[in-house]
Amino acid sequence: MQFDTAKLNQLSSRYRAHLINSLSGFKSANLIGTVDKQGQLNLSIVSSVVHLGANPPLIGMIMRPNSVPRHTFENITNTQVFTVNHVSGEFYQAGHQTSARYDKSQSEFEQVGLTPEWKENFNAPFVAQSKLKYGVRLVEVIHLNVNDTEMVIGEIVLLDVNDKVIQQDGYIDIEALNTVAVSGLDSYHSTSRLARLSYAKTNRLPSEIKLTTSNEEVGQ
Amino acid sequence: MQFDTAKLNQLSSRYRAHLINSLSGFKSANLIGTVDKQGQLNLSIVSSVVHLGANPPLIGMIMRPNSVPRHTFENITNTQVFTVNHVSGEFYQAGHQTSARYDKSQSEFEQVGLTPEWKENFNAPFVAQSKLKYGVRLVEVIHLNVNDTEMVIGEIVLLDVNDKVIQQDGYIDIEALNTVAVSGLDSYHSTSRLARLSYAKTNRLPSEIKLTTSNEEVGQ
């Protein structure tokens, strides 16, 4: 089936939201932890965290000012820090529930049953249940005029991960942590590795890189 | 295990690339099809396509000018169009192989064994083997000063997908298409749906949305 611009424009707003959100492919599922200047905690699920570069270690994230992560965006611009916490199969329903429109005076941690965790010298809450989490310092906000969204760019300054899932070359076996993937607006998926493939060269086909993670080691 | 900025800075460049690329979570796997003004085809795999908005239908993509998709970036700025093609389990090895440093005079389609497909009035090649693909018109390139990467923003103008995997509400069952997810630089994963969850409300927990896709229908 083909959709051109005219046909896409005819779709109802909700149908188009589901359809277009499916097109990018699988997305990351992360909980963003922040606090406001009065100490009120906030937690919101986002599927738009994207790798920007390894040196310096940077991520980007797209935020819609009028959508639920509005409090998150305000807190980030006020406190200059936030946490990113991988959502795993054990608590993806609670993660999804953070997208309900709770009042600013309500902590999503409390509402959905997740536990805030603090780390020394870092002024944003981590999610205790998450098995891969990091603290990010705000570097820049770029306003995207094309649709009035904000691209938040931040530097990873504090990473916490079980070292048993880090492979010899630095790759983190996020599948062993049971990190989930998202598709569309609301579909959550676990994964099964097809393969890690070696760095591609023009003169040969890629070979498979074996992993050393043992599921027993990470308590799955 | 904890890594702070000092510890991250001490890592070797290759180790850090693997580690930091693992942090965003699961990523999309897409092949970007372009052509230059002389008619030379190019195809490159990227994991940075991200949803920007549904109305207008926009995606973003991060490109490193010095990395393999350099020809892709040049072609996009010259021709103002490109295609995005979901990578599926049936051809992910060929997809990965497009990241080898082929000469500009070589077509990755030919080198890796994928088939270019043309659609009326659209000046970039699609991947015949891909089961979800769309044509994109360049809207804007934003240079990210923080690490000299380019954010390419484009509007989806032509979508081709098997309508049997489109659900009643517009959600596309990309798992039924066998679309793969990526982690880190080189790990490919198939997925298993945990659930689609209903729109979150503060006064109740999310319920599950049932899917109507039959695997037989999509020929899996």
GROMACS .gro file of C-alpha atoms in nm:
model
  440
    1MET     CA    1   0.000   0.000   0.000
    2GLN     CA    2   0.132   0.344  -0.088
    3PHE     CA    3   0.066   0.671   0.091
    4ASP     CA    4   0.169   0.997  -0.072
    5THR     CA    5   0.157   1.340   0.092
    6ALA     CA    6  -0.206   1.397  -0.008
    7LYS     CA    7  -0.311   1.064   0.138
    8LEU     CA    8  -0.107   1.118   0.457
    9ASN     CA    9  -0.275   1.458   0.501
   10GLN     CA   10  -0.621   1.299   0.486
   11LEU     CA   11  -0.556   1.067   0.781
   12SER     CA   12  -0.711   1.149   1.117
   13SER     CA   13  -0.465   1.298   1.361
   14ARG     CA   14  -0.463   0.992   1.592
   15TYR     CA   15  -0.428   0.740   1.307
   16ARG     CA   16  -0.143   0.941   1.157
   17ALA     CA   17   0.030   0.962   1.496
   18HIS     CA   18   0.029   0.582   1.527
   19LEU     CA   19   0.133   0.531   1.165
   20ILE     CA   20   0.416   0.784   1.150
   21ASN     CA   21   0.552   0.689   1.493
   22SER     CA   22   0.595   0.335   1.357
   23LEU     CA   23   0.816   0.440   1.067
   24SER     CA   24   1.149   0.513   1.232
   25GLY     CA   25   1.179   0.148   1.342
   26PHE     CA   26   1.258   0.017   1.689
   27LYS     CA   27   1.331   0.284   1.946
   28SER     CA   28   1.495   0.304   2.285
   29ALA     CA   29   1.284   0.299   2.603
   30ASN     CA   30   1.425   0.524   2.872
   31LEU     CA   31   1.296   0.687   3.186
   32ILE     CA   32   1.415   1.045   3.237
   33GLY     CA   33   1.456   1.141   3.602
   34THR     CA   34   1.459   1.506   3.710
   35VAL     CA   35   1.387   1.724   4.011
   36ASP     CA   36   1.263   2.082   4.033
   37LYS     CA   37   1.413   2.357   4.249
   38GLN     CA   38   1.163   2.276   4.525
   39GLY     CA   39   1.274   1.913   4.537
   40GLN     CA   40   0.969   1.769   4.355
   41LEU     CA   41   1.070   1.456   4.162
   42ASN     CA   42   0.963   1.382   3.807
   43LEU     CA   43   0.997   1.074   3.590
   44SER     CA   44   0.888   1.033   3.229
   45ILE     CA   45   0.931   0.770   2.960
   46VAL     CA   46   1.077   0.880   2.628
   47SER     CA   47   1.154   0.687   2.311
   48SER     CA   48   1.364   0.953   2.140
   49VAL     CA   49   1.704   0.919   2.311
   50VAL     CA   50   1.963   0.893   2.036
   51HIS     CA   51   2.340   0.849   2.033
   52LEU     CA   52   2.521   1.162   1.915
   53GLY     CA   53   2.885   1.075   1.969
   54ALA     CA   54   3.127   0.883   2.188
   55ASN     CA   55   3.399   1.142   2.240
   56PRO     CA   56   3.275   1.346   2.415
   57PRO     CA   57   3.000   1.104   2.523
   58LEU     CA   58   2.681   1.273   2.402
   59ILE     CA   59   2.316   1.185   2.366
   60GLY     CA   60   2.025   1.377   2.217
   61MET     CA   61   1.655   1.361   2.298
   62ILE     CA   62   1.353   1.519   2.127
   63MET     CA   63   1.090   1.679   2.350
   64ARG     CA   64   0.751   1.820   2.261
   65PRO     CA   65   0.686   2.118   2.490
   66ASN     CA   66   0.312   2.050   2.502
   67SER     CA   67   0.332   1.678   2.570
   68VAL     CA   68   0.369   1.500   2.900
   69PRO     CA   69   0.746   1.544   2.944
   70ARG     CA   70   0.685   1.919   2.976
   71HIS     CA   71   0.781   1.911   3.345
   72THR     CA   72   1.088   1.711   3.254
   73PHE     CA   73   1.196   1.975   3.004
   74GLU     CA   74   1.140   2.256   3.253
   75ASN     CA   75   1.337   2.072   3.520
   76ILE     CA   76   1.626   2.004   3.283
   77THR     CA   77   1.657   2.366   3.179
   78ASN     CA   78   1.636   2.474   3.545
   79THR     CA   79   1.871   2.222   3.707
   80GLN     CA   80   2.091   2.147   3.402
   81VAL     CA   81   2.097   1.775   3.476
   82PHE     CA   82   1.887   1.462   3.424
   83THR     CA   83   1.918   1.085   3.444
   84VAL     CA   84   1.855   0.828   3.172
   85ASN     CA   85   1.745   0.485   3.292
   86HIS     CA   86   1.695   0.183   3.063
   87VAL     CA   87   1.347   0.033   3.089
   88SER     CA   88   1.355  -0.344   3.125
   89GLY     CA   89   1.095  -0.617   3.085
   90GLU     CA   90   1.048  -0.630   3.462
   91PHE     CA   91   0.892  -0.282   3.488
   92TYR     CA   92   0.787  -0.165   3.142
   93GLN     CA   93   0.420  -0.129   3.248
   94ALA     CA   94   0.524   0.106   3.529
   95GLY     CA   95   0.746   0.288   3.281
   96HIS     CA   96   0.457   0.334   3.038
   97GLN     CA   97   0.234   0.458   3.319
   98THR     CA   98   0.467   0.758   3.376
   99SER     CA   99   0.323   0.899   3.052
  100ALA     CA  100  -0.013   0.969   3.224
  101ARG     CA  101  -0.073   1.339   3.290
  102TYR     CA  102   0.007   1.355   3.659
  103ASP     CA  103   0.009   1.695   3.827
  104LYS     CA  104   0.340   1.864   3.881
  105SER     CA  105   0.289   1.811   4.258
  106GLN     CA  106   0.277   1.433   4.209
  107SER     CA  107   0.594   1.225   4.178
  108GLU     CA  108   0.563   0.964   3.904
  109PHE     CA  109   0.806   0.748   4.105
  110GLU     CA  110   0.546   0.721   4.379
  111GLN     CA  111   0.247   0.699   4.145
  112VAL     CA  112   0.382   0.409   3.939
  113GLY     CA  113   0.580   0.229   4.210
  114LEU     CA  114   0.942   0.291   4.111
  115THR     CA  115   1.215   0.384   4.357
  116PRO     CA  116   1.427   0.700   4.337
  117GLU     CA  117   1.799   0.645   4.392
  118TRP     CA  118   2.050   0.922   4.456
  119LYS     CA  119   2.416   0.928   4.373
  120GLU     CA  120   2.679   1.149   4.527
  121ASN     CA  121   2.704   1.499   4.382
  122PHE     CA  122   2.434   1.442   4.123
  123ASN     CA  123   2.113   1.642   4.149
  124ALA     CA  124   1.865   1.419   3.969
  125PRO     CA  125   1.703   1.091   4.071
  126PHE     CA  126   1.796   0.758   3.914
  127VAL     CA  127   1.557   0.462   3.898
  128ALA     CA  128   1.672   0.196   4.146
  129GLN     CA  129   1.507  -0.082   3.940
  130SER     CA  130   1.698   0.008   3.622
  131LYS     CA  131   2.008  -0.196   3.545
  132LEU     CA  132   2.174   0.056   3.315
  133LYS     CA  133   2.150   0.424   3.406
  134TYR     CA  134   2.350   0.739   3.365
  135GLY     CA  135   2.362   1.097   3.471
  136VAL     CA  136   2.365   1.362   3.200
  137ARG     CA  137   2.472   1.726   3.212
  138LEU     CA  138   2.280   1.959   2.979
  139VAL     CA  139   2.501   2.095   2.702
  140GLU     CA  140   2.256   2.265   2.466
  141VAL     CA  141   1.892   2.294   2.370
  142ILE     CA  142   1.826   2.336   1.999
  143HIS     CA  143   1.481   2.457   1.903
  144LEU     CA  144   1.359   2.283   1.587
  145ASN     CA  145   1.158   2.548   1.406
  146VAL     CA  146   1.018   2.295   1.163
  147ASN     CA  147   0.772   2.162   1.422
  148ASP     CA  148   0.846   2.357   1.743
  149THR     CA  149   1.011   2.070   1.924
  150GLU     CA  150   1.325   2.088   2.135
  151MET     CA  151   1.637   1.882   2.089
  152VAL     CA  152   1.807   1.839   2.425
  153ILE     CA  153   2.177   1.757   2.398
  154GLY     CA  154   2.363   1.630   2.701
  155GLU     CA  155   2.695   1.483   2.809
  156ILE     CA  156   2.710   1.154   2.997
  157VAL     CA  157   2.899   1.227   3.318
  158LEU     CA  158   2.818   0.928   3.541
  159LEU     CA  159   2.744   0.574   3.420
  160ASP     CA  160   2.624   0.287   3.636
  161VAL     CA  161   2.605  -0.061   3.482
  162ASN     CA  162   2.669  -0.416   3.596
  163ASP     CA  163   3.020  -0.486   3.464
  164LYS     CA  164   2.934  -0.852   3.401
  165VAL     CA  165   2.747  -0.750   3.085
  166ILE     CA  166   3.034  -0.536   2.947
  167GLN     CA  167   3.219  -0.731   2.681
  168GLN     CA  168   3.595  -0.720   2.636
  169ASP     CA  169   3.570  -0.459   2.360
  170GLY     CA  170   3.339  -0.227   2.557
  171TYR     CA  171   3.007  -0.337   2.405
  172ILE     CA  172   2.734  -0.361   2.670
  173ASP     CA  173   2.504  -0.660   2.632
  174ILE     CA  174   2.181  -0.468   2.694
  175GLU     CA  175   1.981  -0.773   2.589
  176ALA     CA  176   2.121  -0.960   2.893
  177LEU     CA  177   1.988  -0.671   3.105
  178ASN     CA  178   1.644  -0.733   2.954
  179THR     CA  179   1.629  -0.376   2.818
  180VAL     CA  180   1.316  -0.339   2.605
  181ALA     CA  181   1.264  -0.181   2.262
  182VAL     CA  182   0.963   0.032   2.164
  183SER     CA  183   0.772   0.055   1.839
  184GLY     CA  184   0.510   0.312   1.757
  185LEU     CA  185   0.364   0.495   2.055
  186ASP     CA  186   0.288   0.204   2.282
  187SER     CA  187   0.436  -0.132   2.183
  188TYR     CA  188   0.708  -0.289   2.399
  189HIS     CA  189   0.935  -0.570   2.285
  190SER     CA  190   1.201  -0.798   2.425
  191THR     CA  191   1.483  -0.898   2.192
  192SER     CA  192   1.673  -1.204   2.070
  193ARG     CA  193   2.021  -1.148   1.931
  194LEU     CA  194   2.069  -1.250   1.569
  195ALA     CA  195   2.443  -1.175   1.583
  196ARG     CA  196   2.711  -0.921   1.651
  197LEU     CA  197   2.889  -0.864   1.321
  198SER     CA  198   3.254  -0.770   1.278
  199TYR     CA  199   3.359  -0.430   1.142
  200ALA     CA  200   3.271  -0.435   0.772
  201LYS     CA  201   3.556  -0.444   0.518
  202THR     CA  202   3.519  -0.423   0.142
  203ASN     CA  203   3.723  -0.737   0.077
  204ARG     CA  204   3.536  -0.986   0.297
  205LEU     CA  205   3.194  -1.059   0.446
  206PRO     CA  206   3.140  -0.986   0.816
  207SER     CA  207   3.194  -1.264   1.069
  208GLU     CA  208   3.017  -1.314   1.396
  209ILE     CA  209   3.153  -1.175   1.727
  210LYS     CA  210   3.085  -1.417   2.012
  211LEU     CA  211   2.959  -1.287   2.345
  212THR     CA  212   3.079  -1.394   2.685
  213THR     CA  213   2.778  -1.285   2.893
  214SER     CA  214   2.624  -1.560   3.102
  215ASN     CA  215   2.261  -1.501   3.191
  216GLU     CA  216   2.322  -1.654   3.531
  217GLU     CA  217   2.583  -1.393   3.605
  218VAL     CA  218   2.341  -1.103   3.564
  219GLY     CA  219   2.066  -1.269   3.760
  220GLN     CA  220   1.815  -1.312   3.475
  221MET     CA  221   3.035  -0.056   3.811
  222GLN     CA  222   3.052   0.322   3.792
  223PHE     CA  223   3.226   0.535   3.531
  224ASP     CA  224   3.266   0.908   3.591
  225THR     CA  225   3.399   1.159   3.339
  226ALA     CA  226   3.762   1.098   3.437
  227LYS     CA  227   3.722   0.723   3.397
  228LEU     CA  228   3.537   0.760   3.064
  229ASN     CA  229   3.819   0.982   2.938
  230GLN     CA  230   4.076   0.715   3.017
  231LEU     CA  231   3.913   0.453   2.795
  232SER     CA  232   4.066   0.373   2.458
  233SER     CA  233   3.882   0.531   2.169
  234ARG     CA  234   3.751   0.198   2.032
  235TYR     CA  235   3.639   0.070   2.374
  236ARG     CA  236   3.462   0.397   2.447
  237ALA     CA  237   3.290   0.387   2.106
  238HIS     CA  238   3.145   0.042   2.184
  239LEU     CA  239   3.050   0.139   2.539
  240ILE     CA  240   2.886   0.475   2.466
  241ASN     CA  241   2.706   0.347   2.157
  242SER     CA  242   2.538   0.090   2.383
  243LEU     CA  243   2.390   0.348   2.619
  244SER     CA  244   2.103   0.495   2.420
  245GLY     CA  245   1.928   0.154   2.416
  246PHE     CA  246   1.787  -0.029   2.115
  247LYS     CA  247   1.806   0.163   1.789
  248SER     CA  248   1.644   0.150   1.449
  249ALA     CA  249   1.818  -0.024   1.158
  250ASN     CA  250   1.761   0.153   0.829
  251LEU     CA  251   1.924   0.160   0.490
  252ILE     CA  252   1.948   0.506   0.335
  253GLY     CA  253   1.927   0.506  -0.045
  254THR     CA  254   2.058   0.798  -0.250
  255VAL     CA  255   2.190   0.879  -0.595
  256ASP     CA  256   2.440   1.140  -0.710
  257LYS     CA  257   2.395   1.379  -1.002
  258GLN     CA  258   2.578   1.136  -1.231
  259GLY     CA  259   2.336   0.855  -1.147
  260GLN     CA  260   2.572   0.662  -0.915
  261LEU     CA  261   2.370   0.478  -0.647
  262ASN     CA  262   2.462   0.472  -0.280
  263LEU     CA  263   2.325   0.273   0.011
  264SER     CA  264   2.431   0.296   0.376
  265ILE     CA  265   2.305   0.157   0.703
  266VAL     CA  266   2.231   0.402   0.985
  267SER     CA  267   2.103   0.349   1.338
  268SER     CA  268   2.022   0.711   1.415
  269VAL     CA  269   1.688   0.765   1.241
  270VAL     CA  270   1.452   0.918   1.497
  271HIS     CA  271   1.087   1.023   1.492
  272LEU     CA  272   1.048   1.402   1.507
  273GLY     CA  273   0.676   1.450   1.459
  274ALA     CA  274   0.366   1.313   1.288
  275ASN     CA  275   0.213   1.631   1.152
  276PRO     CA  276   0.394   1.714   0.933
  277PRO     CA  277   0.549   1.365   0.915
  278LEU     CA  278   0.916   1.426   1.000
  279ILE     CA  279   1.221   1.220   1.080
  280GLY     CA  280   1.571   1.317   1.184
  281MET     CA  281   1.901   1.139   1.133
  282ILE     CA  282   2.251   1.210   1.270
  283MET     CA  283   2.541   1.187   1.026
  284ARG     CA  284   2.912   1.203   1.091
  285PRO     CA  285   3.074   1.377   0.793
  286ASN     CA  286   3.392   1.171   0.820
  287SER     CA  287   3.227   0.833   0.858
  288VAL     CA  288   3.105   0.598   0.587
  289PRO     CA  289   2.772   0.770   0.514
  290ARG     CA  290   2.971   1.070   0.382
  291HIS     CA  291   2.859   0.997   0.025
  292THR     CA  292   2.504   0.963   0.152
  293PHE     CA  293   2.520   1.307   0.312
  294GLU     CA  294   2.665   1.464  -0.003
  295ASN     CA  295   2.398   1.303  -0.220
  296ILE     CA  296   2.118   1.420   0.011
  297THR     CA  297   2.235   1.779   0.008
  298ASN     CA  298   2.275   1.765  -0.371
  299THR     CA  299   1.953   1.590  -0.470
  300GLN     CA  300   1.740   1.692  -0.168
  301VAL     CA  301   1.586   1.344  -0.137
  302PHE     CA  302   1.662   1.003   0.012
  303THR     CA  303   1.489   0.678   0.097
  304VAL     CA  304   1.464   0.503   0.434
  305ASN     CA  305   1.427   0.125   0.420
  306HIS     CA  306   1.370  -0.096   0.726
  307VAL     CA  307   1.631  -0.369   0.763
  308SER     CA  308   1.477  -0.708   0.832
  309GLY     CA  309   1.614  -1.037   0.962
  310GLU     CA  310   1.631  -1.172   0.604
  311PHE     CA  311   1.907  -0.932   0.493
  312TYR     CA  312   2.068  -0.773   0.798
  313GLN     CA  313   2.413  -0.911   0.709
  314ALA     CA  314   2.393  -0.742   0.367
  315GLY     CA  315   2.272  -0.427   0.541
  316HIS     CA  316   2.570  -0.431   0.778
  317GLN     CA  317   2.807  -0.484   0.487
  318THR     CA  318   2.704  -0.148   0.335
  319SER     CA  319   2.910   0.011   0.615
  320ALA     CA  320   3.235  -0.102   0.449
  321ARG     CA  321   3.429   0.180   0.286
  322TYR     CA  322   3.341   0.122  -0.078
  323ASP     CA  323   3.460   0.375  -0.336
  324LYS     CA  324   3.216   0.636  -0.455
  325SER     CA  325   3.219   0.465  -0.796
  326GLN     CA  326   3.089   0.141  -0.643
  327SER     CA  327   2.720   0.088  -0.572
  328GLU     CA  328   2.664  -0.077  -0.234
  329PHE     CA  329   2.347  -0.230  -0.379
  330GLU     CA  330   2.560  -0.430  -0.621
  331GLN     CA  331   2.840  -0.500  -0.374
  332VAL     CA  332   2.615  -0.645  -0.102
  333GLY     CA  333   2.348  -0.802  -0.322
  334LEU     CA  334   2.045  -0.582  -0.266
  335THR     CA  335   1.814  -0.466  -0.544
  336PRO     CA  336   1.741  -0.100  -0.624
  337GLU     CA  337   1.375  -0.020  -0.682
  338TRP     CA  338   1.247   0.303  -0.836
  339LYS     CA  339   0.916   0.472  -0.779
  340GLU     CA  340   0.750   0.725  -1.004
  341ASN     CA  341   0.868   1.084  -0.963
  342PHE     CA  342   1.110   1.002  -0.682
  343ASN     CA  343   1.481   1.048  -0.746
  344ALA     CA  344   1.635   0.805  -0.496
  345PRO     CA  345   1.653   0.426  -0.494
  346PHE     CA  346   1.449   0.213  -0.255
  347VAL     CA  347   1.556  -0.136  -0.144
  348ALA     CA  348   1.334  -0.395  -0.313
  349GLN     CA  349   1.391  -0.646  -0.030
  350SER     CA  350   1.267  -0.405   0.239
  351LYS     CA  351   0.906  -0.444   0.352
  352LEU     CA  352   0.864  -0.095   0.493
  353LYS     CA  353   1.021   0.195   0.305
  354TYR     CA  354   0.961   0.561   0.245
  355GLY     CA  355   1.082   0.851   0.041
  356VAL     CA  356   1.197   1.161   0.227
  357ARG     CA  357   1.237   1.519   0.107
  358LEU     CA  358   1.516   1.716   0.278
  359VAL     CA  359   1.381   1.998   0.494
  360GLU     CA  360   1.684   2.119   0.686
  361VAL     CA  361   2.037   2.031   0.792
  362ILE     CA  362   2.134   2.145   1.139
  363HIS     CA  363   2.505   2.146   1.217
  364LEU     CA  364   2.567   2.033   1.575
  365ASN     CA  365   2.865   2.240   1.686
  366VAL     CA  366   2.912   2.031   1.998
  367ASN     CA  367   3.073   1.748   1.799
  368ASP     CA  368   3.060   1.859   1.435
  369THR     CA  369   2.787   1.620   1.331
  370GLU     CA  370   2.493   1.698   1.106
  371MET     CA  371   2.130   1.647   1.191
  372VAL     CA  372   1.938   1.583   0.870
  373ILE     CA  373   1.566   1.660   0.897
  374GLY     CA  374   1.329   1.536   0.631
  375GLU     CA  375   0.961   1.503   0.551
  376ILE     CA  376   0.811   1.166   0.462
  377VAL     CA  377   0.645   1.213   0.123
  378LEU     CA  378   0.592   0.857  -0.004
  379LEU     CA  379   0.533   0.551   0.216
  380ASP     CA  380   0.521   0.192   0.094
  381VAL     CA  381   0.414  -0.078   0.340
  382ASN     CA  382   0.212  -0.399   0.327
  383ASP     CA  383  -0.130  -0.288   0.452
  384LYS     CA  384  -0.188  -0.625   0.619
  385VAL     CA  385   0.040  -0.520   0.905
  386ILE     CA  386  -0.133  -0.184   0.961
  387GLN     CA  387  -0.364  -0.210   1.261
  388GLN     CA  388  -0.704  -0.045   1.279
  389ASP     CA  389  -0.565   0.253   1.472
  390GLY     CA  390  -0.276   0.314   1.231
  391TYR     CA  391  -0.001   0.133   1.427
  392ILE     CA  392   0.226  -0.067   1.196
  393ASP     CA  393   0.325  -0.408   1.328
  394ILE     CA  394   0.693  -0.380   1.234
  395GLU     CA  395   0.766  -0.697   1.430
  396ALA     CA  396   0.547  -0.892   1.184
  397LEU     CA  397   0.769  -0.746   0.908
  398ASN     CA  398   1.072  -0.891   1.089
  399THR     CA  399   1.231  -0.545   1.122
  400VAL     CA  400   1.545  -0.573   1.333
  401ALA     CA  401   1.673  -0.360   1.620
  402VAL     CA  402   2.037  -0.260   1.673
  403SER     CA  403   2.240  -0.224   1.989
  404GLY     CA  404   2.585  -0.073   2.009
  405LEU     CA  405   2.774  -0.052   1.682
  406ASP     CA  406   2.719  -0.400   1.548
  407SER     CA  407   2.459  -0.612   1.729
  408TYR     CA  408   2.135  -0.706   1.550
  409HIS     CA  409   1.824  -0.835   1.726
  410SER     CA  410   1.484  -0.971   1.638
  411THR     CA  411   1.199  -0.887   1.874
  412SER     CA  412   0.912  -1.049   2.065
  413ARG     CA  413   0.622  -0.829   2.164
  414LEU     CA  414   0.558  -0.801   2.537
  415ALA     CA  415   0.242  -0.594   2.481
  416ARG     CA  416   0.090  -0.287   2.329
  417LEU     CA  417  -0.035  -0.076   2.619
  418SER     CA  418  -0.332   0.158   2.613
  419TYR     CA  419  -0.291   0.535   2.643
  420ALA     CA  420  -0.191   0.601   3.004
  421LYS     CA  421  -0.442   0.773   3.233
  422THR     CA  422  -0.380   0.882   3.591
  423ASN     CA  423  -0.687   0.702   3.727
  424ARG     CA  424  -0.620   0.349   3.599
  425LEU     CA  425  -0.341   0.113   3.494
  426PRO     CA  426  -0.283   0.053   3.122
  427SER     CA  427  -0.456  -0.240   2.954
  428GLU     CA  428  -0.329  -0.445   2.665
  429ILE     CA  429  -0.420  -0.363   2.302
  430LYS     CA  430  -0.466  -0.680   2.100
  431LEU     CA  431  -0.319  -0.708   1.752
  432THR     CA  432  -0.489  -0.849   1.448
  433THR     CA  433  -0.183  -0.926   1.235
  434SER     CA  434  -0.157  -1.286   1.122
  435ASN     CA  435   0.194  -1.399   1.034
  436GLU     CA  436   0.059  -1.602   0.746
  437GLU     CA  437  -0.086  -1.290   0.591
  438VAL     CA  438   0.251  -1.118   0.565
  439GLY     CA  439   0.429  -1.423   0.432
  440GLN     CA  440   0.660  -1.480   0.730
   0.00000   0.00000   0.00000
